[in-house]
XYZ file of N, CA and C in Angstrom:
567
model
N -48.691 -36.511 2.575
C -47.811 -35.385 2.340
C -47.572 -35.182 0.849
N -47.150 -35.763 0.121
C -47.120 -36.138 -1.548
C -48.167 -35.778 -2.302
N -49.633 -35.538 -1.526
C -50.651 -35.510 -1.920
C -50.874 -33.930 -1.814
N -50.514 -33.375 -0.804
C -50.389 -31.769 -0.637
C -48.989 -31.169 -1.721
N -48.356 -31.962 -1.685
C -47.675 -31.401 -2.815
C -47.775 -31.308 -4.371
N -48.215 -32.188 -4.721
C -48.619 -32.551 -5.755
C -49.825 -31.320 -6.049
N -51.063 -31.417 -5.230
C -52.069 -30.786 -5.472
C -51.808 -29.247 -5.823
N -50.747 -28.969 -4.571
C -49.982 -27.467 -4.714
C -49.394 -27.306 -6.355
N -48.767 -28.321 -6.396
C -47.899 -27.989 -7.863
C -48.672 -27.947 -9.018
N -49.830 -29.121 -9.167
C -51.104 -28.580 -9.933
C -52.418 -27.546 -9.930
N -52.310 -26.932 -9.172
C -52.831 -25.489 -8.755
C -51.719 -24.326 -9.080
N -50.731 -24.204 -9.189
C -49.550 -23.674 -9.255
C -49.711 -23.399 -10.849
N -49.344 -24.415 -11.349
C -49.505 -24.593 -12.820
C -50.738 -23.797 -13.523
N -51.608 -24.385 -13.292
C -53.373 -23.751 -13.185
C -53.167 -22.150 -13.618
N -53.450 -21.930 -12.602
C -53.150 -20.316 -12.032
C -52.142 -19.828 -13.081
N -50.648 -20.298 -12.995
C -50.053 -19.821 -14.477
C -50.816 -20.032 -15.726
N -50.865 -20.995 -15.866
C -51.541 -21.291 -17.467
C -52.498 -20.206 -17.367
N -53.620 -19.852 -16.461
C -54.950 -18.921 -16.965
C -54.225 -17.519 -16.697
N -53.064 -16.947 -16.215
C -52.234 -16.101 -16.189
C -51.850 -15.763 -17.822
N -51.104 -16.875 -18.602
C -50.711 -16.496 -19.819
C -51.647 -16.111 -20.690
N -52.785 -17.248 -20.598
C -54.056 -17.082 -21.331
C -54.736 -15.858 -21.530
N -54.629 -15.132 -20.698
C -55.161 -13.774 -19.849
C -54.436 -12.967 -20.717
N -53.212 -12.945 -20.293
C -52.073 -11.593 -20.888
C -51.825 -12.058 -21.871
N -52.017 -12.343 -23.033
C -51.653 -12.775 -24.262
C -51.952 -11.174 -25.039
N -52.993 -10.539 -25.123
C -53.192 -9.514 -25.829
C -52.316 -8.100 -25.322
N -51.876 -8.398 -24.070
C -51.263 -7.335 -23.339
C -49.678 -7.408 -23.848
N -49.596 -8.801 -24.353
C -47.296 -8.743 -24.343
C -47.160 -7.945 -25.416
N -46.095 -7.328 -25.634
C -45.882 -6.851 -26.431
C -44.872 -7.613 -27.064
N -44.978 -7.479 -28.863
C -44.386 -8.239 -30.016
C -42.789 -7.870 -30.154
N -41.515 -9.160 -29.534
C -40.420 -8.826 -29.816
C -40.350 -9.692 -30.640
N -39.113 -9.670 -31.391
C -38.987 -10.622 -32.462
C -38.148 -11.802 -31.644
N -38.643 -13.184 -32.561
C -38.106 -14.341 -32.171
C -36.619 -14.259 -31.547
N -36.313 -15.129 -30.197
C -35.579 -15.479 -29.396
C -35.648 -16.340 -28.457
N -34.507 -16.835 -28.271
C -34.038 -18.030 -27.250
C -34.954 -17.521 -25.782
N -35.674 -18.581 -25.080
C -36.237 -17.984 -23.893
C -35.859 -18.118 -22.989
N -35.590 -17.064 -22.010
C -34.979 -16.901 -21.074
C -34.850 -17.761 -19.521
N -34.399 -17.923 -19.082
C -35.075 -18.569 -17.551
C -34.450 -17.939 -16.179
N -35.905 -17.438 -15.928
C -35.647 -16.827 -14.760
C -34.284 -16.370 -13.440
N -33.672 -18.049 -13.402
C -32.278 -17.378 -12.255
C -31.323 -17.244 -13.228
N -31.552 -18.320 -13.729
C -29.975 -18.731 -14.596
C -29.528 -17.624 -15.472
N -30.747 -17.043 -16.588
C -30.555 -16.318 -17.284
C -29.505 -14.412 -16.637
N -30.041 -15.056 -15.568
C -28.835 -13.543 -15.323
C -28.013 -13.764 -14.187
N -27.591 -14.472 -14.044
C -26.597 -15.409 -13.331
C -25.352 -15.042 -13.408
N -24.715 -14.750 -14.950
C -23.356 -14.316 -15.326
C -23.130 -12.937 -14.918
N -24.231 -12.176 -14.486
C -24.315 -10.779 -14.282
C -23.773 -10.893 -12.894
N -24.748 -11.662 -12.138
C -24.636 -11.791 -10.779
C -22.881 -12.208 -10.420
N -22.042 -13.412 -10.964
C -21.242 -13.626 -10.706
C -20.176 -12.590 -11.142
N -20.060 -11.664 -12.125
C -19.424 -10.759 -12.517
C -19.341 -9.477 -11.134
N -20.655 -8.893 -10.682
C -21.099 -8.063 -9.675
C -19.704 -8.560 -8.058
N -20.136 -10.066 -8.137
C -18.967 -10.352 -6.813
C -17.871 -10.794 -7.075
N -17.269 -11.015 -8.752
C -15.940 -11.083 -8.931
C -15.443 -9.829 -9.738
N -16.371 -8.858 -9.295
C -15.083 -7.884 -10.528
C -16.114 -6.747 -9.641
N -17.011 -6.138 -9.453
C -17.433 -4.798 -9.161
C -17.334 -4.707 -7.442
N -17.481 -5.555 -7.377
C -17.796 -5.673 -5.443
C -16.531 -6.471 -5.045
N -15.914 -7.003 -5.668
C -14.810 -8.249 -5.173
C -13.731 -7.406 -4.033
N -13.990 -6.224 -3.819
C -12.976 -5.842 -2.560
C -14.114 -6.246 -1.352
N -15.057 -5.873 -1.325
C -15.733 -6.421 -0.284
C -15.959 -7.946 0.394
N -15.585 -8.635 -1.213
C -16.067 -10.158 -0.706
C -14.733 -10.807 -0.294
N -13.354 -9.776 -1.000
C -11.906 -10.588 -0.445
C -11.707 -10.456 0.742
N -12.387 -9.899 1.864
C -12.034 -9.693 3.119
C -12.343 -11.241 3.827
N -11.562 -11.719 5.089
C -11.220 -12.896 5.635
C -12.000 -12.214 6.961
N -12.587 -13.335 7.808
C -13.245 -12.619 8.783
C -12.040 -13.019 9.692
N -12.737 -12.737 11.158
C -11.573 -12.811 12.095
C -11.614 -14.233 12.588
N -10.164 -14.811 12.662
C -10.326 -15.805 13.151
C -9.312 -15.778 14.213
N -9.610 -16.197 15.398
C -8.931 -16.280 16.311
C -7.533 -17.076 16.280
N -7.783 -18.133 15.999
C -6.340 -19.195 15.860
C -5.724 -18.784 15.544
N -5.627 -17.921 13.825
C -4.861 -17.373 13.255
C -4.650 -15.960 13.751
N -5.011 -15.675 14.745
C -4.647 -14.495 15.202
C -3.186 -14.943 16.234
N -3.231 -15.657 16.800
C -2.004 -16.190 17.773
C -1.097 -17.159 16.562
N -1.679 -17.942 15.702
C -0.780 -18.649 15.017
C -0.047 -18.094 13.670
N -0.248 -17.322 13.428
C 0.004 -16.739 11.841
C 0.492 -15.359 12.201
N 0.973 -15.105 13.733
C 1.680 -13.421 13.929
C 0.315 -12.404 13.457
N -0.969 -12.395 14.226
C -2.062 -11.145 13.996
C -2.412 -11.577 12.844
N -2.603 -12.653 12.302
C -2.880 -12.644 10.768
C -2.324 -11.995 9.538
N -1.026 -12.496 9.719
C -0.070 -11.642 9.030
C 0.764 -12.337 7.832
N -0.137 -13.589 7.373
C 0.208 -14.319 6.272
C -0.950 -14.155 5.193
N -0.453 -15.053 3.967
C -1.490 -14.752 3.134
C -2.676 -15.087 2.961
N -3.194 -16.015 3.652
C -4.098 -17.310 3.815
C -5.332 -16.399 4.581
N -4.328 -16.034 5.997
C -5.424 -15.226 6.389
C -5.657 -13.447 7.207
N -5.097 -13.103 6.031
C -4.461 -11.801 6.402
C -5.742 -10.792 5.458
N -6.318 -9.923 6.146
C -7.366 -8.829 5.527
C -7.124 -8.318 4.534
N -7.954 -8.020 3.558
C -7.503 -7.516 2.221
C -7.471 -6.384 2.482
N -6.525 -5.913 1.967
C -6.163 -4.479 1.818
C -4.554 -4.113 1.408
N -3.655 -3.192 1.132
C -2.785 -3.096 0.739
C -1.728 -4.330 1.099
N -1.360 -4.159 2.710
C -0.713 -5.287 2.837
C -0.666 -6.911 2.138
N -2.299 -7.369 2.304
C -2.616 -7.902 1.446
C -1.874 -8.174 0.157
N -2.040 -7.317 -0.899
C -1.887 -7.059 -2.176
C -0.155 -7.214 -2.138
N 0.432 -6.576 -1.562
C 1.362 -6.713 -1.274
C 2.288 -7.935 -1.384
N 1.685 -8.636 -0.271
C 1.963 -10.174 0.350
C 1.743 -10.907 -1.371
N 0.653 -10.960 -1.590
C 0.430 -11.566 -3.491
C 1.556 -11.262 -4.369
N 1.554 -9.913 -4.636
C 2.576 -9.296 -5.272
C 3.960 -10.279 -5.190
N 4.385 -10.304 -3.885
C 5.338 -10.621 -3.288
C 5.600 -12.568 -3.956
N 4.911 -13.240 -3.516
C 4.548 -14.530 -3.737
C 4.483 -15.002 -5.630
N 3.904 -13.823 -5.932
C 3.763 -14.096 -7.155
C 4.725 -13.557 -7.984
N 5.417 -13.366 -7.542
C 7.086 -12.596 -8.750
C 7.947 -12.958 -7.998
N 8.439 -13.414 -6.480
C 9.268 -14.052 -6.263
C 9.285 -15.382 -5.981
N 8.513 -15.966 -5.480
C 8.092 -17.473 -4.990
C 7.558 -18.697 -5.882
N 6.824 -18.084 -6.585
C 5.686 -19.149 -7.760
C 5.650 -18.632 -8.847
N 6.644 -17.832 -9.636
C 7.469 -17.997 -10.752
C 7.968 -19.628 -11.099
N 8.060 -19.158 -12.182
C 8.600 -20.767 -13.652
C 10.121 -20.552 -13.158
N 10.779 -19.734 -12.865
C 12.084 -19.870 -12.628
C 12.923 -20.566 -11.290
N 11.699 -19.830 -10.347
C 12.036 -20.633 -9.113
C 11.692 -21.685 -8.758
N 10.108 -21.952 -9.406
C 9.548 -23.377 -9.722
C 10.853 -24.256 -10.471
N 11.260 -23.850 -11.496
C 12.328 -25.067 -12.001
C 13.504 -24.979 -11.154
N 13.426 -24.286 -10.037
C 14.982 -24.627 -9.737
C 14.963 -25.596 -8.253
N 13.668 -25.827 -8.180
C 13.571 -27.554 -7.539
C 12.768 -28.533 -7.907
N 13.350 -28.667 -9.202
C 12.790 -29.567 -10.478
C 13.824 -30.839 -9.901
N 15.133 -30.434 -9.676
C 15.407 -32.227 -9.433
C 15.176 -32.555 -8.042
N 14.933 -31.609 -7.092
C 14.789 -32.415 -5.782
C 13.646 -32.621 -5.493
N 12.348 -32.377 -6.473
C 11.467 -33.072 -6.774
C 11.717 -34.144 -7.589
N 12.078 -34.322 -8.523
C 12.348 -35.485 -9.138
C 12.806 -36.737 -8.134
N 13.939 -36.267 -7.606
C 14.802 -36.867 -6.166
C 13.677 -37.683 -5.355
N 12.858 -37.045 -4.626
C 11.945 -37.488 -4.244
C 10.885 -38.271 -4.653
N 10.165 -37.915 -5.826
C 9.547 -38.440 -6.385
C 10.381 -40.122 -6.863
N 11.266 -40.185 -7.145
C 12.002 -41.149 -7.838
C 12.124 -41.875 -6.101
N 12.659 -41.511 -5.062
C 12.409 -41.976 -3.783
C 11.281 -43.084 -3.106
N 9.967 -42.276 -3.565
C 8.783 -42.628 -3.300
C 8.438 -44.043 -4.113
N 8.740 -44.039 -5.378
C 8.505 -45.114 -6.880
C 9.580 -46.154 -6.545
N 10.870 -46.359 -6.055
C 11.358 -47.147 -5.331
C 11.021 -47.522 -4.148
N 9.959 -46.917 -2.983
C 9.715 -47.762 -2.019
C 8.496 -48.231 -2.232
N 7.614 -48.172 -3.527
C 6.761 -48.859 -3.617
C 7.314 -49.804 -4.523
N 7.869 -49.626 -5.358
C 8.246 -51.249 -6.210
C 8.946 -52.150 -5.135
N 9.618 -51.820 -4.114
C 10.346 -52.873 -2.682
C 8.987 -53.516 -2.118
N 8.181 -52.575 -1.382
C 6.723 -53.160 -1.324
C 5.851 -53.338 -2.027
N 5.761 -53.116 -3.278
C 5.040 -54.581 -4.289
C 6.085 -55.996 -4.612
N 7.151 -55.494 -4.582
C 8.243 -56.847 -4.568
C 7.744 -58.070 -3.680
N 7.688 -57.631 -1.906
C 7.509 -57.898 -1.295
C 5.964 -58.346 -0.780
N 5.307 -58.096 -1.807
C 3.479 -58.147 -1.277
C 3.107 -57.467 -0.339
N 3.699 -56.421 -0.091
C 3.085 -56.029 1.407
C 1.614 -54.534 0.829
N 0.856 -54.814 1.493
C 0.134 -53.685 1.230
C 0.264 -52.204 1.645
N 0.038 -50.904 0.685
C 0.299 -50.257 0.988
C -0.745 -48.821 1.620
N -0.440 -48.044 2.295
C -1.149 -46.516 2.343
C -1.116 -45.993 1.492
N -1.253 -45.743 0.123
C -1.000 -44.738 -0.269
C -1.160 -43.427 -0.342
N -2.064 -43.087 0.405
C -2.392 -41.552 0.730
C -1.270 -41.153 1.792
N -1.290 -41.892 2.902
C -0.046 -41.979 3.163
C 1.359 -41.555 2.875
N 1.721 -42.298 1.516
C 2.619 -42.089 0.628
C 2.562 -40.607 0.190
N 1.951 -40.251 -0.138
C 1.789 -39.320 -0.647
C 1.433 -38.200 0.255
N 0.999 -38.042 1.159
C 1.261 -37.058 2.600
C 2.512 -36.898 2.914
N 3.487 -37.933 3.119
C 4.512 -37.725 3.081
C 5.306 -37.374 2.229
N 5.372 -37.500 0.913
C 5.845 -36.567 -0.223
C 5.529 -35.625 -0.174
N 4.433 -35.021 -0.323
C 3.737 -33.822 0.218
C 4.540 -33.040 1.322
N 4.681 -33.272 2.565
C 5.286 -32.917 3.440
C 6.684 -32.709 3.778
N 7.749 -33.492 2.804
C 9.100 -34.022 2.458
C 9.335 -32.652 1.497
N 8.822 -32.626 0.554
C 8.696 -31.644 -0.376
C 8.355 -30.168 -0.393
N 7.732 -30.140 0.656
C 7.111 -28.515 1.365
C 8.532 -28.305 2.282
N 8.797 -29.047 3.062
C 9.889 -28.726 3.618
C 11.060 -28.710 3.381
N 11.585 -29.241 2.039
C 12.974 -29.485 1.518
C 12.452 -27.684 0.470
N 11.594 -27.514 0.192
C 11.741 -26.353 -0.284
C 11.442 -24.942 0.460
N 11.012 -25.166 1.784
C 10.467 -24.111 2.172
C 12.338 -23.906 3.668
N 12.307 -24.804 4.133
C 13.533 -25.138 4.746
C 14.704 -25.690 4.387
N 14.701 -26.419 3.252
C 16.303 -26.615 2.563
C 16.436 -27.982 3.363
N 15.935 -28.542 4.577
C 16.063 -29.613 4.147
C 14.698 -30.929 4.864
N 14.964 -32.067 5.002
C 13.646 -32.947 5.089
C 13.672 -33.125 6.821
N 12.377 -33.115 7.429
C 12.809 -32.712 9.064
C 11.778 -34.668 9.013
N 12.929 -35.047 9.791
C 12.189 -36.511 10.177
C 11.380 -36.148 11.757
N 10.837 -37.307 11.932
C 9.949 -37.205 12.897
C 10.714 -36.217 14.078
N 11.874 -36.676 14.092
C 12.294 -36.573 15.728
C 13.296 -35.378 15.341
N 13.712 -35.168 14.542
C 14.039 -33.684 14.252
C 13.630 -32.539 15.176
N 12.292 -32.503 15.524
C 11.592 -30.633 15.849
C 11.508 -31.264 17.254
N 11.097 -32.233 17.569
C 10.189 -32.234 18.887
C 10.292 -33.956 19.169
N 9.959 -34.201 20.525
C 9.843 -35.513 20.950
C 8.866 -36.206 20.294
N 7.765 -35.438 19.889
C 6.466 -35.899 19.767
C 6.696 -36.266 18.079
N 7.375 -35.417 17.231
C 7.671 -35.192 15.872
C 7.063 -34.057 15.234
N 7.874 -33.847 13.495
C 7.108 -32.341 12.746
C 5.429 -32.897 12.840
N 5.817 -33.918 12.279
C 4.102 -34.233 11.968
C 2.802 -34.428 12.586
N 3.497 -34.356 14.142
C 2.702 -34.161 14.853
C 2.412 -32.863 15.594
N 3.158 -31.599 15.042
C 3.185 -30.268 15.416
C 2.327 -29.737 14.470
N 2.640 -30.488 13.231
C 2.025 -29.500 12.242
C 0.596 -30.060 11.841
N 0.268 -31.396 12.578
C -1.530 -31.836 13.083
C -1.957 -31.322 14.196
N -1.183 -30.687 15.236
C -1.376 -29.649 15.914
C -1.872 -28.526 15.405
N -1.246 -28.200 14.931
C -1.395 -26.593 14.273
C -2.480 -26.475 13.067
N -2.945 -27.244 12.414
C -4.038 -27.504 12.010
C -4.739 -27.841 12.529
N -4.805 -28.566 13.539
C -5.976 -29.166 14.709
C -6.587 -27.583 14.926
N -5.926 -27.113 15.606
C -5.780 -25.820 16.552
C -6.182 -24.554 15.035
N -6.297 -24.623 13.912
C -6.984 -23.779 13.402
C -8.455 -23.678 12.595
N -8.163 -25.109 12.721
C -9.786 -26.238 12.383
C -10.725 -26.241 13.402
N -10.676 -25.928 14.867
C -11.454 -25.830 15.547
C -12.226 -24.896 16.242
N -13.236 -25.026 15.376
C -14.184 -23.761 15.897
C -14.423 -22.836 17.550
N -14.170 -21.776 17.401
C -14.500 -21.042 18.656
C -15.361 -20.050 18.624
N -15.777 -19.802 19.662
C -17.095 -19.464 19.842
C -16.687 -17.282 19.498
N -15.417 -16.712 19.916
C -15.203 -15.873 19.496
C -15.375 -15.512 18.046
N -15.238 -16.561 17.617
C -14.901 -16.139 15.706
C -15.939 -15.561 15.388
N -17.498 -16.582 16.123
C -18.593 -15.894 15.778
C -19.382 -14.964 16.014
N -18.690 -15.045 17.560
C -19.650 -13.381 18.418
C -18.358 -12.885 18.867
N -17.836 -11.831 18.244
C -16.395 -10.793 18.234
C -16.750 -10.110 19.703
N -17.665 -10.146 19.958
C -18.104 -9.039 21.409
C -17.884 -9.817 22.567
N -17.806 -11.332 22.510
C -17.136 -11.953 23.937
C -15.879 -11.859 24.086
N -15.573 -11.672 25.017
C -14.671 -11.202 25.714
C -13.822 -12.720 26.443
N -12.688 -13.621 25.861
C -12.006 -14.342 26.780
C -11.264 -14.053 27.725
């Protein structure tokens, strides 16, 4: 197999080389410059074309079912169709929500937490015990989304028998898993 390739790639070569050899009297004389290469060289064009000339076409979200029952019709930002509403929803997020102002004004109950977390690991390095730390940090993560998004920290047994954290691995379960609608819109459940 190595041997068909190889042979290909030196025949390949061949064929170019007596190609240049050939057209040498035919190029026409530009003055000295950097030489180009084939994809790369227009590459920045290409990425410009789907982030700035075409980019309404490529912001559209296809349909996804989950988020059609879980997100109210797809009516969040994550996975909601571009188009005014859309823009809207951004608008919205981005001058009231994820502003420097509202960002600092749970600067200490991040701190709070954070300072939380750095005390139960110095108790368990005190103690030798080994730790998760991703773990650790899922749960900060999660402590922190909810002390700011709800005002305050929902322990396991808070929402449900089962717990938040196991509603909300639900609910990611349940939008992580592929269905066969997403891809052919014409079946009918």
């Amino acid at each position: 197999m190595a041997y068909i390739w190889a042979t290909t790639l030196i025949v390949g070569l061949l064929v170019y080389a007596f190609y240049e050899l050939l057209n040498i009297k035919k190029r026409k004389r530009f003055p000295p410059g950097p030489k180009g290469l084939p994809i790369l060289g227009h590459l920045h064009l290409l990425a410009e074309k789907f982030l700035k000339t075409y980019d309404h076409i490529f912001a559209g979200r296809p349909h996804h079912e989950a988020s059609q029952y879980l997100d109210y019709g797809q009516k969040n930002l994550t996975f909601a169709k571009y188009g005014a509403y859309w823009r809207n929803m951004r608008k919205l997020c981005t001058v009231h929500l994820l502003n420097s102002h509202k960002m600092n004004s749970f600067r200490s109950m991040r701190k709070q937490e954070v300072e939380l977390l750095i005390e139960s690991l110095k108790e368990q390095a005190h103690d030798c015990v080994a730790v998760d730390l991703s773990a650790k940090i899922t749960s900060l993560n999660a402590n922190l989304t909810c002390l700011m998004v709800f005002g305050n920290k929902y322990m396991d047994e808070d929402l449900d028998k089962r717990g938040f954290k196991a509603v909300v691995q639900d609910v990611v379960h349940l939008a992580g898993t592929p269905n066969l609608r997403d891809f052919f819109p014409f079946l009918v459940s």
